[in-house]
Amino acid sequence: MHLPDFKVAKTTTKSDYKKVNYQLDKKYQNYFANKKCYLKTYGCQMNEHDSENIKGILEELGFTFTDNYEKADLILLNTCSIRENAHNKAFGMLGRIKHLKSSKPNLIVGICGCMAQEEVVVNTIMEKYRFINFVIGTHNFYDLPNVLIKSVKEHKLQVEVYSREQDLFEHVPVDRASKIKAYVNIIYGCDKFCTYCIVPYTRGRQRSRAKEDILDEVRKLKEEGYKEVTLLGQNVNAYGKDLYKDYSLAELLEDVAKTGIDRIRFMTSHPWDFTDKMIEVIAKYDNIMPSIHLPVQSGSNRVLKLMGRRYTKEQYLTLYHKMKETIPNCTISTDIIVGFPTETEEDFKETLDLVKACKYDNAFSFIYSKRVGTPAAKLKDDITKEEKENRLYTLNDELNRYFLLNNQKLVGKKVKVLVEGLSPKKRGEYYGYTDTNKLINFTSEEDVVGKIVSVVVTEAKTWSLDGKISE
Ligand code: 5AD
Ligand code: SF4
């Protein structure tokens, strides 16, 4: 039994870890033959990709997968802690599972992901959700086979959560959701400690993957026919800092571009670590997509300071303009939080002014959610729920206006699209993403799935484009 401890998770000393190749103990291969798993993923792309690895691990154990949790022998929730509603969703699901377990006592229930790293969550599970079989943290999910099997053999709750980083595993089995585009981890964890954010506590200190391992993975994906890779990390711009003297995201992007894979994306970037060299490399290579996710969080310097973001509105705008001027046709998206403790009407207005200045192509907007254990949780949350909702509504109105205006500028133009499949909404139409990361539905006589094609934009909507394939 290892329980999570935020005091340990908070320690900023560089982690001491080694690289290990994943290998399943042979005696466990197909241990769960003919058993079905329902794997539910909450949260960000890091979690989605972890789930692709978890699927790979469970397949070696013999599991197949079902979309119906009532038919499963194992239910595994890969959870997210970023906001209260992510918590509520997972606990809501646990309520339904509890009900199911009363009629299916052999059902195995496991919790992994970010919520597993939280003391409050694990304490609640140990008090009120004893029907759960195991809890496994983000730092040791490679140990899933052992924890799972132990929980079955011993018939009692196993909690295996480490608050500091464990070894970094390579060659973990993977069952990817797509045959066209793939996630590639480049850095784990985050050292930024923005005051509202739980991620540094749930994902640990920054650890970069060795460049050779990343490049090998990208080359292999290219050979397998993948067209696009997204380099993943909580803060990809910090890549290399913990491993190399003079090899950063700029050099990595350049080396990945030289593999010749058709499309490269990366996320998420922190404005603080974004160097001129990175911008130059993005501009130089056609296969690095001109689309950058650059979370701003707030347009008020006072709030940015309270958030611990380490930049001012002016510095952000300078970076923004540098990107727009250097990278042809570059689109920029962002994340914004409203209702941070003490945010005044004036602070909020500054956020709206920043949105007007940046005219984002896409954005994710959130109401501040207090996370136990973070520094911001100690600030007095003095804004009413109604006021927070009003601000979110006003902000979204403004954001949406620019999404549509930007999209309208594309009508009549040709865009390059990586086609992902048949549109789930309109029969006979295909969908894909432009190099600037815009969703487009379009008509084509030919089957073009998995190809990069030219499409003429015929109509602009707020969140997508319509088009027809160009001859
Ligand atoms: N409350 C609301 N939004 C948050 N985010 C991170 N932490 C919180 C929080 N406590 C948002 C930030 C981040 C995105 C992934 O989630 O905008 O960029
Ligand atoms: Fe959620 Fe953050 Fe964990 Fe991703 S890293 S799953 S966003 S808490």
Short mmCIF file of C-alpha atoms and ligand atoms in Angstrom, two decimals:
data_model
loop_
_atom_site.label_atom_id
_atom_site.label_comp_id
_atom_site.label_asym_id
_atom_site.label_seq_id
_atom_site.Cartn_x
_atom_site.Cartn_y
_atom_site.Cartn_z
CA MET A 1 0.00 0.00 0.00
CA HIS A 2 1.38 3.41 -1.02
CA LEU A 3 -0.77 6.47 -0.36
CA PRO A 4 -0.54 9.86 -2.08
CA ASP A 5 0.92 12.80 -0.17
CA PHE A 6 0.81 16.32 -1.62
CA LYS A 7 3.64 17.49 0.65
CA VAL A 8 5.92 15.02 -1.08
CA ALA A 9 4.41 15.75 -4.51
CA LYS A 10 5.27 19.41 -4.00
CA THR A 11 9.00 18.89 -3.50
CA THR A 12 10.90 20.59 -6.28
CA THR A 13 14.16 18.64 -6.16
CA LYS A 14 15.06 17.10 -9.49
CA SER A 15 13.77 13.58 -9.64
CA ASP A 16 16.12 10.69 -9.63
CA TYR A 17 14.86 8.12 -12.12
CA LYS A 18 16.14 5.63 -14.60
CA LYS A 19 14.95 4.53 -17.98
CA VAL A 20 13.46 1.04 -18.05
CA ASN A 21 12.07 -1.08 -20.86
CA TYR A 22 8.56 -2.32 -20.16
CA GLN A 23 8.13 -6.07 -20.18
CA LEU A 24 5.20 -8.12 -18.99
CA ASP A 25 6.06 -11.06 -16.80
CA LYS A 26 5.48 -14.04 -19.15
CA LYS A 27 3.33 -15.87 -16.62
CA TYR A 28 0.74 -13.07 -16.86
CA GLN A 29 0.34 -13.18 -20.63
CA ASN A 30 -3.34 -13.83 -21.37
CA TYR A 31 -3.99 -14.19 -17.64
CA PHE A 32 -7.39 -12.56 -18.26
CA ALA A 33 -8.18 -14.34 -21.56
CA ASN A 34 -11.87 -13.95 -22.54
CA LYS A 35 -12.37 -11.12 -20.06
CA LYS A 36 -13.74 -7.75 -21.13
CA CYS A 37 -12.65 -4.31 -20.01
CA TYR A 38 -14.53 -1.02 -20.06
CA LEU A 39 -11.93 1.77 -20.04
CA LYS A 40 -13.26 5.29 -19.55
CA THR A 41 -10.96 8.27 -20.10
CA TYR A 42 -11.51 11.74 -18.68
CA GLY A 43 -9.35 14.81 -19.26
CA CYS A 44 -6.61 15.92 -21.59
CA GLN A 45 -4.59 14.42 -24.44
CA MET A 46 -1.98 13.14 -21.98
CA ASN A 47 -4.68 11.04 -20.38
CA GLU A 48 -6.02 9.93 -23.76
CA HIS A 49 -2.56 8.77 -24.72
CA ASP A 50 -2.02 7.07 -21.34
CA SER A 51 -5.24 5.19 -22.07
CA GLU A 52 -3.78 4.02 -25.40
CA ASN A 53 -0.88 2.56 -23.41
CA ILE A 54 -3.20 1.11 -20.76
CA LYS A 55 -5.16 -0.57 -23.55
CA GLY A 56 -1.93 -2.02 -24.93
CA ILE A 57 -0.94 -3.32 -21.48
CA LEU A 58 -4.37 -4.85 -20.85
CA GLU A 59 -4.42 -6.51 -24.27
CA GLU A 60 -1.22 -8.38 -23.39
CA LEU A 61 -3.06 -9.61 -20.30
CA GLY A 62 -5.73 -11.01 -22.60
CA PHE A 63 -8.47 -8.38 -22.23
CA THR A 64 -10.72 -7.28 -25.05
CA PHE A 65 -12.73 -4.06 -24.81
CA THR A 66 -16.39 -3.16 -24.59
CA ASP A 67 -18.26 0.16 -24.77
CA ASN A 68 -20.89 -1.14 -22.38
CA TYR A 69 -19.75 -0.98 -18.78
CA GLU A 70 -22.52 -3.36 -17.70
CA LYS A 71 -20.93 -6.11 -19.82
CA ALA A 72 -17.41 -5.62 -18.44
CA ASP A 73 -15.37 -7.85 -16.12
CA LEU A 74 -13.00 -4.96 -15.42
CA ILE A 75 -14.04 -1.29 -15.25
CA LEU A 76 -11.10 1.09 -15.25
CA LEU A 77 -11.57 4.85 -14.92
CA ASN A 78 -8.63 6.96 -16.12
CA THR A 79 -9.49 10.13 -14.24
CA CYS A 80 -8.78 13.87 -14.41
CA SER A 81 -8.46 16.39 -11.56
CA ILE A 82 -8.23 19.65 -13.41
CA ARG A 83 -11.63 21.02 -12.37
CA GLU A 84 -14.42 20.09 -9.98
CA ASN A 85 -16.68 18.85 -12.79
CA ALA A 86 -14.09 16.25 -13.86
CA HIS A 87 -14.20 14.94 -10.27
CA ASN A 88 -17.97 14.94 -10.25
CA LYS A 89 -18.19 12.97 -13.48
CA ALA A 90 -15.89 10.24 -12.16
CA PHE A 91 -17.70 10.04 -8.81
CA GLY A 92 -21.06 9.96 -10.66
CA MET A 93 -19.78 6.99 -12.65
CA LEU A 94 -18.57 5.32 -9.44
CA GLY A 95 -22.12 5.62 -8.08
CA ARG A 96 -23.48 3.69 -11.08
CA ILE A 97 -20.70 1.11 -10.79
CA LYS A 98 -21.44 0.57 -7.08
CA HIS A 99 -24.99 -0.32 -8.03
CA LEU A 100 -23.75 -2.74 -10.72
CA LYS A 101 -21.23 -4.34 -8.38
CA SER A 102 -23.97 -5.30 -5.92
CA SER A 103 -25.34 -7.67 -8.58
CA LYS A 104 -21.92 -8.61 -10.04
CA PRO A 105 -19.60 -9.26 -7.09
CA ASN A 106 -16.73 -10.51 -9.28
CA LEU A 107 -16.58 -7.25 -11.20
CA ILE A 108 -13.12 -5.66 -10.87
CA VAL A 109 -13.09 -1.87 -10.49
CA GLY A 110 -9.95 0.23 -10.80
CA ILE A 111 -9.10 3.93 -10.63
CA CYS A 112 -6.05 5.44 -12.31
CA GLY A 113 -5.06 8.85 -13.65
CA CYS A 114 -4.79 12.19 -11.92
CA MET A 115 -7.52 11.77 -9.27
CA ALA A 116 -5.65 8.74 -7.97
CA GLN A 117 -2.80 11.10 -7.03
CA GLU A 118 -5.01 13.20 -4.74
CA GLU A 119 -5.08 12.59 -1.01
CA VAL A 120 -8.68 13.80 -0.69
CA VAL A 121 -9.85 11.41 -3.40
CA VAL A 122 -8.01 8.37 -2.06
CA ASN A 123 -9.26 9.11 1.48
CA THR A 124 -12.84 9.31 0.17
CA ILE A 125 -12.40 6.03 -1.70
CA MET A 126 -11.02 4.29 1.38
CA GLU A 127 -13.93 5.54 3.47
CA LYS A 128 -16.93 5.44 1.15
CA TYR A 129 -16.03 3.40 -1.94
CA ARG A 130 -14.54 0.24 -0.47
CA PHE A 131 -16.03 -1.79 -3.33
CA ILE A 132 -13.21 -0.52 -5.56
CA ASN A 133 -10.50 -3.14 -6.12
CA PHE A 134 -7.48 -0.98 -6.84
CA VAL A 135 -6.17 2.56 -7.19
CA ILE A 136 -2.99 3.10 -9.19
CA GLY A 137 -1.23 6.44 -9.69
CA THR A 138 0.07 8.24 -12.76
CA HIS A 139 3.73 7.57 -11.90
CA ASN A 140 3.46 3.78 -11.82
CA PHE A 141 0.67 2.84 -14.22
CA TYR A 142 3.17 0.54 -15.92
CA ASP A 143 2.77 -1.63 -12.86
CA LEU A 144 -0.91 -2.14 -13.66
CA PRO A 145 -0.63 -5.93 -14.27
CA ASN A 146 0.86 -6.55 -10.80
CA VAL A 147 -1.56 -4.27 -8.95
CA LEU A 148 -4.57 -5.65 -10.81
CA ILE A 149 -3.61 -9.29 -10.24
CA LYS A 150 -2.76 -8.68 -6.60
CA SER A 151 -6.16 -7.08 -6.04
CA VAL A 152 -7.87 -10.11 -7.56
CA LYS A 153 -5.80 -12.62 -5.60
CA GLU A 154 -6.06 -10.88 -2.25
CA HIS A 155 -9.69 -9.74 -2.55
CA LYS A 156 -8.95 -6.41 -0.94
CA LEU A 157 -8.47 -2.81 -1.99
CA GLN A 158 -4.97 -2.11 -3.28
CA VAL A 159 -3.78 1.49 -3.29
CA GLU A 160 -0.48 1.90 -5.13
CA VAL A 161 0.15 5.61 -5.58
CA TYR A 162 3.58 7.26 -5.49
CA SER A 163 3.85 10.97 -4.89
CA ARG A 164 7.20 11.32 -6.61
CA GLU A 165 8.17 10.26 -10.10
CA GLN A 166 9.14 6.64 -10.65
CA ASP A 167 11.20 5.16 -13.48
CA LEU A 168 10.57 6.30 -17.03
CA PHE A 169 9.33 3.40 -19.12
CA GLU A 170 10.00 2.89 -22.81
CA HIS A 171 8.51 0.32 -25.18
CA VAL A 172 5.17 0.27 -23.39
CA PRO A 173 2.58 -1.53 -25.53
CA VAL A 174 0.16 0.82 -27.24
CA ASP A 175 -3.21 0.48 -28.97
CA ARG A 176 -3.71 3.80 -30.73
CA ALA A 177 -7.17 5.25 -31.33
CA SER A 178 -6.23 6.35 -34.85
CA LYS A 179 -4.26 4.90 -37.76
CA ILE A 180 -3.73 8.38 -39.20
CA LYS A 181 -2.54 10.59 -36.37
CA ALA A 182 -0.63 9.69 -33.23
CA TYR A 183 0.36 11.18 -29.90
CA VAL A 184 4.00 11.03 -28.89
CA ASN A 185 5.02 11.93 -25.33
CA ILE A 186 8.08 14.14 -25.18
CA ILE A 187 8.00 15.42 -21.60
CA TYR A 188 6.15 14.35 -18.48
CA GLY A 189 5.15 16.53 -15.53
CA CYS A 190 5.35 20.25 -14.95
CA ASP A 191 7.54 22.51 -12.82
CA LYS A 192 5.63 25.74 -13.32
CA PHE A 193 3.30 25.55 -10.31
CA CYS A 194 0.71 28.04 -11.57
CA THR A 195 -1.18 28.76 -8.37
CA TYR A 196 -4.56 27.40 -9.55
CA CYS A 197 -3.26 24.20 -11.12
CA ILE A 198 -3.16 20.71 -9.70
CA VAL A 199 -1.06 19.20 -12.50
CA PRO A 200 2.37 19.64 -10.86
CA TYR A 201 1.01 17.63 -7.89
CA THR A 202 -0.59 14.87 -9.97
CA ARG A 203 2.03 14.56 -12.70
CA GLY A 204 5.24 15.38 -10.86
CA ARG A 205 8.40 17.21 -11.91
CA GLN A 206 9.48 17.72 -15.51
CA ARG A 207 11.10 14.69 -17.10
CA SER A 208 12.01 14.72 -20.78
CA ARG A 209 12.15 11.59 -22.86
CA ALA A 210 15.48 10.95 -24.60
CA LYS A 211 15.50 12.50 -28.08
CA GLU A 212 16.55 9.17 -29.68
CA ASP A 213 13.48 7.43 -28.23
CA ILE A 214 11.17 10.17 -29.52
CA LEU A 215 12.73 10.20 -32.98
CA ASP A 216 12.63 6.38 -33.20
CA GLU A 217 8.94 6.45 -32.31
CA VAL A 218 8.19 9.09 -34.96
CA ARG A 219 10.15 7.19 -37.65
CA LYS A 220 8.30 4.00 -36.78
CA LEU A 221 4.95 5.78 -36.96
CA LYS A 222 5.88 7.17 -40.37
CA GLU A 223 6.81 3.69 -41.59
CA GLU A 224 3.46 2.40 -40.33
CA GLY A 225 1.73 5.03 -42.49
CA TYR A 226 0.88 7.66 -39.88
CA LYS A 227 0.51 11.14 -41.35
CA GLU A 228 0.57 13.28 -38.23
CA VAL A 229 2.22 13.28 -34.83
CA THR A 230 1.36 15.50 -31.87
CA LEU A 231 4.26 15.94 -29.49
CA LEU A 232 2.75 15.90 -26.02
CA GLY A 233 3.59 17.36 -22.66
CA GLN A 234 2.10 19.54 -19.94
CA ASN A 235 4.65 22.12 -21.01
CA VAL A 236 6.41 20.99 -24.18
CA ASN A 237 8.47 24.18 -24.34
CA ALA A 238 10.47 23.02 -21.33
CA TYR A 239 11.59 19.99 -23.33
CA GLY A 240 15.23 19.02 -22.75
CA LYS A 241 15.91 21.35 -19.82
CA ASP A 242 16.33 18.45 -17.42
CA LEU A 243 18.36 16.29 -19.83
CA TYR A 244 20.50 18.35 -22.19
CA LYS A 245 22.62 21.49 -22.17
CA ASP A 246 21.85 22.69 -25.67
CA TYR A 247 18.98 20.66 -27.03
CA SER A 248 15.51 22.16 -26.60
CA LEU A 249 12.10 21.93 -28.26
CA ALA A 250 13.53 23.95 -31.18
CA GLU A 251 16.16 21.29 -31.96
CA LEU A 252 13.70 18.45 -31.32
CA LEU A 253 11.10 20.00 -33.67
CA GLU A 254 13.78 20.37 -36.33
CA ASP A 255 14.88 16.73 -35.97
CA VAL A 256 11.27 15.51 -36.01
CA ALA A 257 10.64 17.64 -39.12
CA LYS A 258 13.65 16.01 -40.81
CA THR A 259 12.11 12.54 -40.38
CA GLY A 260 9.79 13.66 -43.19
CA ILE A 261 6.53 12.82 -41.38
CA ASP A 262 3.80 14.85 -43.10
CA ARG A 263 2.46 16.80 -40.14
CA ILE A 264 3.81 17.77 -36.76
CA ARG A 265 1.90 19.46 -33.96
CA PHE A 266 2.80 20.00 -30.32
CA MET A 267 0.95 20.87 -27.16
CA THR A 268 0.76 22.48 -24.65
CA SER A 269 3.07 25.50 -24.68
CA HIS A 270 3.76 27.86 -21.83
CA PRO A 271 4.52 31.39 -23.11
CA TRP A 272 7.41 31.68 -20.64
CA ASP A 273 9.56 29.04 -22.35
CA PHE A 274 8.78 29.96 -25.97
CA THR A 275 12.05 31.01 -27.62
CA ASP A 276 12.70 32.88 -30.87
CA LYS A 277 14.52 29.82 -32.16
CA MET A 278 11.38 27.70 -31.72
CA ILE A 279 9.38 30.24 -33.71
CA GLU A 280 12.02 30.25 -36.47
CA VAL A 281 12.02 26.45 -36.71
CA ILE A 282 8.21 26.34 -36.90
CA ALA A 283 8.34 28.91 -39.70
CA LYS A 284 11.12 27.09 -41.57
CA TYR A 285 9.60 23.61 -41.93
CA ASP A 286 6.46 23.02 -43.98
CA ASN A 287 5.64 19.88 -42.02
CA ILE A 288 5.46 21.73 -38.68
CA MET A 289 1.87 22.95 -38.64
CA PRO A 290 1.31 26.70 -38.31
CA SER A 291 -1.01 26.41 -35.36
CA ILE A 292 0.01 27.09 -31.78
CA HIS A 293 -1.90 26.59 -28.57
CA LEU A 294 -0.71 29.40 -26.31
CA PRO A 295 -2.72 29.58 -23.08
CA VAL A 296 -2.95 33.14 -21.73
CA GLN A 297 -5.34 32.48 -18.78
CA SER A 298 -6.03 36.19 -18.10
CA GLY A 299 -5.51 39.61 -19.63
CA SER A 300 -4.95 41.35 -16.29
CA ASN A 301 -1.38 41.71 -15.05
CA ARG A 302 -2.60 41.71 -11.46
CA VAL A 303 -4.41 38.39 -11.95
CA LEU A 304 -1.54 36.91 -14.00
CA LYS A 305 0.75 37.66 -11.09
CA LEU A 306 -1.61 36.02 -8.61
CA MET A 307 -1.80 33.03 -10.94
CA GLY A 308 2.01 32.78 -10.94
CA ARG A 309 2.13 32.85 -14.73
CA ARG A 310 5.53 34.64 -14.94
CA TYR A 311 4.61 36.94 -17.84
CA THR A 312 2.71 40.16 -18.30
CA LYS A 313 -0.01 40.89 -20.83
CA GLU A 314 2.52 43.02 -22.73
CA GLN A 315 5.07 40.18 -22.89
CA TYR A 316 2.38 37.78 -24.07
CA LEU A 317 1.31 40.19 -26.81
CA THR A 318 4.91 40.64 -27.97
CA LEU A 319 5.27 36.87 -28.28
CA TYR A 320 1.89 36.61 -30.01
CA HIS A 321 2.83 39.22 -32.63
CA LYS A 322 6.26 37.67 -33.19
CA MET A 323 4.55 34.36 -33.99
CA LYS A 324 2.00 35.97 -36.28
CA GLU A 325 4.69 37.92 -38.14
CA THR A 326 7.21 35.09 -38.46
CA ILE A 327 5.02 32.04 -39.17
CA PRO A 328 2.95 32.46 -42.34
CA ASN A 329 -0.83 31.98 -41.80
CA CYS A 330 -0.28 30.96 -38.21
CA THR A 331 -3.40 30.43 -36.08
CA ILE A 332 -3.24 30.78 -32.32
CA SER A 333 -5.57 29.26 -29.79
CA THR A 334 -5.69 29.77 -26.05
CA ASP A 335 -7.07 28.83 -22.64
CA ILE A 336 -8.74 31.43 -20.40
CA ILE A 337 -9.93 31.18 -16.80
CA VAL A 338 -12.62 33.58 -15.53
CA GLY A 339 -13.54 34.19 -11.92
CA PHE A 340 -10.08 33.64 -10.45
CA PRO A 341 -10.26 34.73 -6.77
CA THR A 342 -10.36 38.55 -6.49
CA GLU A 343 -10.84 39.05 -10.26
CA THR A 344 -12.63 42.40 -10.59
CA GLU A 345 -14.88 43.64 -13.36
CA GLU A 346 -11.92 45.74 -14.50
CA ASP A 347 -9.60 42.68 -14.59
CA PHE A 348 -12.18 40.80 -16.59
CA LYS A 349 -12.49 43.72 -19.02
CA GLU A 350 -8.74 43.48 -19.58
CA THR A 351 -9.19 39.83 -20.54
CA LEU A 352 -11.86 40.86 -23.05
CA ASP A 353 -9.50 43.53 -24.43
CA LEU A 354 -6.79 40.93 -24.88
CA VAL A 355 -9.22 38.67 -26.75
CA LYS A 356 -10.03 41.63 -29.02
CA ALA A 357 -6.31 42.16 -29.65
CA CYS A 358 -5.53 38.49 -30.33
CA LYS A 359 -8.65 37.51 -32.29
CA TYR A 360 -8.07 33.87 -31.44
CA ASP A 361 -8.94 31.10 -33.89
CA ASN A 362 -9.94 28.77 -31.10
CA ALA A 363 -10.07 28.85 -27.32
CA PHE A 364 -11.09 26.91 -24.24
CA SER A 365 -12.67 28.98 -21.51
CA PHE A 366 -13.26 27.89 -17.94
CA ILE A 367 -14.68 29.10 -14.68
CA TYR A 368 -12.01 28.94 -11.98
CA SER A 369 -12.30 25.79 -9.94
CA LYS A 370 -10.71 25.61 -6.49
CA ARG A 371 -8.31 22.65 -6.22
CA VAL A 372 -7.47 21.48 -2.71
CA GLY A 373 -3.73 21.73 -2.00
CA THR A 374 -2.92 24.44 -4.57
CA PRO A 375 -1.82 27.92 -3.39
CA ALA A 376 -4.87 29.63 -4.96
CA ALA A 377 -7.17 27.49 -2.83
CA LYS A 378 -6.08 29.65 0.12
CA LEU A 379 -7.30 32.86 -1.58
CA LYS A 380 -10.79 34.04 -0.75
CA ASP A 381 -13.09 33.00 -3.60
CA ASP A 382 -15.15 36.19 -3.43
CA ILE A 383 -17.04 36.20 -6.74
CA THR A 384 -20.58 34.87 -6.89
CA LYS A 385 -21.39 31.84 -9.05
CA GLU A 386 -23.80 33.99 -11.05
CA GLU A 387 -21.11 36.59 -11.73
CA LYS A 388 -18.64 33.90 -12.85
CA GLU A 389 -21.23 32.44 -15.19
CA ASN A 390 -22.00 35.89 -16.63
CA ARG A 391 -18.31 36.49 -17.29
CA LEU A 392 -17.93 33.13 -19.00
CA TYR A 393 -20.96 33.86 -21.15
CA THR A 394 -19.67 37.30 -22.15
CA LEU A 395 -16.21 35.91 -22.86
CA ASN A 396 -17.54 33.08 -25.02
CA ASP A 397 -19.65 35.53 -26.99
CA GLU A 398 -16.56 37.56 -27.78
CA LEU A 399 -14.41 34.51 -28.57
CA ASN A 400 -17.06 33.01 -30.86
CA ARG A 401 -17.36 36.27 -32.78
CA TYR A 402 -13.67 36.04 -33.75
CA PHE A 403 -13.81 32.31 -34.53
CA LEU A 404 -16.53 33.05 -37.08
CA LEU A 405 -14.83 36.18 -38.48
CA ASN A 406 -11.56 34.27 -38.96
CA ASN A 407 -13.34 31.36 -40.61
CA GLN A 408 -15.26 33.68 -42.93
CA LYS A 409 -11.96 34.98 -44.29
CA LEU A 410 -11.27 31.48 -45.62
CA VAL A 411 -14.39 31.20 -47.78
CA GLY A 412 -13.35 30.68 -51.43
CA LYS A 413 -9.79 29.78 -50.42
CA LYS A 414 -8.05 26.43 -50.81
CA VAL A 415 -6.92 24.68 -47.63
CA LYS A 416 -4.84 21.55 -47.07
CA VAL A 417 -6.74 18.91 -45.13
CA LEU A 418 -5.69 15.64 -43.50
CA VAL A 419 -8.81 13.52 -43.93
CA GLU A 420 -9.72 11.53 -40.84
CA GLY A 421 -12.92 9.78 -41.87
CA LEU A 422 -16.51 10.00 -42.97
CA SER A 423 -18.39 12.79 -41.26
CA PRO A 424 -20.49 11.41 -38.40
CA LYS A 425 -22.98 14.24 -38.97
CA LYS A 426 -23.59 14.38 -42.73
CA ARG A 427 -23.86 11.29 -44.88
CA GLY A 428 -21.42 11.09 -47.76
CA GLU A 429 -19.20 13.85 -46.40
CA TYR A 430 -15.66 13.57 -45.13
CA TYR A 431 -14.04 15.42 -42.26
CA GLY A 432 -10.52 16.38 -41.38
CA TYR A 433 -8.38 19.21 -40.08
CA THR A 434 -6.64 21.98 -41.99
CA ASP A 435 -2.96 22.63 -41.36
CA THR A 436 -4.15 25.51 -39.16
CA ASN A 437 -6.17 23.00 -37.10
CA LYS A 438 -9.66 23.91 -38.27
CA LEU A 439 -12.30 21.21 -38.55
CA ILE A 440 -13.71 20.97 -42.07
CA ASN A 441 -16.52 18.83 -43.52
CA PHE A 442 -16.41 18.44 -47.26
CA THR A 443 -17.74 16.51 -50.21
CA SER A 444 -15.60 14.28 -52.39
CA GLU A 445 -16.45 11.65 -55.03
CA GLU A 446 -13.35 9.66 -54.19
CA ASP A 447 -12.49 7.94 -50.90
CA VAL A 448 -9.80 10.21 -49.46
CA VAL A 449 -9.55 8.95 -45.87
CA GLY A 450 -5.96 9.13 -44.58
CA LYS A 451 -4.86 11.46 -47.39
CA ILE A 452 -3.84 15.09 -47.38
CA VAL A 453 -6.01 16.84 -49.95
CA SER A 454 -6.85 20.35 -51.16
CA VAL A 455 -10.33 21.54 -50.26
CA VAL A 456 -12.09 24.75 -51.29
CA VAL A 457 -13.92 26.37 -48.38
CA THR A 458 -17.57 27.04 -49.27
CA GLU A 459 -19.03 28.07 -45.93
CA ALA A 460 -17.79 29.29 -42.57
CA LYS A 461 -19.35 28.38 -39.24
CA THR A 462 -18.20 29.29 -35.74
CA TRP A 463 -16.49 25.98 -34.97
CA SER A 464 -16.03 24.44 -38.40
CA LEU A 465 -15.83 24.97 -42.13
CA ASP A 466 -17.68 23.37 -45.03
CA GLY A 467 -16.03 22.72 -48.36
CA LYS A 468 -15.65 20.65 -51.48
CA ILE A 469 -12.60 18.81 -52.70
CA SER A 470 -10.63 20.80 -55.23
CA GLU A 471 -9.86 19.26 -58.64
N1 5AD B 1 -9.79 26.00 -12.69
C1 5AD B 1 -10.18 26.27 -13.95
N2 5AD B 1 -9.46 26.02 -15.02
C2 5AD B 1 -8.25 25.45 -14.84
N3 5AD B 1 -7.29 25.08 -15.73
C3 5AD B 1 -6.27 24.55 -15.03
N4 5AD B 1 -6.54 24.56 -13.71
C4 5AD B 1 -7.77 25.12 -13.57
C5 5AD B 1 -8.58 25.43 -12.45
N5 5AD B 1 -8.20 25.17 -11.21
C6 5AD B 1 -7.40 25.32 -17.16
C7 5AD B 1 -6.26 26.21 -17.66
C8 5AD B 1 -5.39 25.23 -18.39
C9 5AD B 1 -6.38 24.23 -18.90
C10 5AD B 1 -5.81 22.92 -19.29
O1 5AD B 1 -7.28 24.09 -17.84
O2 5AD B 1 -6.83 27.16 -18.53
O3 5AD B 1 -4.65 25.85 -19.43
FE1 SF4 B 2 -6.67 16.42 -16.17
FE2 SF4 B 2 -4.41 17.78 -15.96
FE3 SF4 B 2 -4.42 15.26 -15.37
FE4 SF4 B 2 -4.68 16.02 -17.90
S1 SF4 B 2 -2.89 16.29 -16.57
S2 SF4 B 2 -5.87 14.48 -16.90
S3 SF4 B 2 -5.92 17.89 -17.61
S4 SF4 B 2 -5.51 16.90 -14.31
#
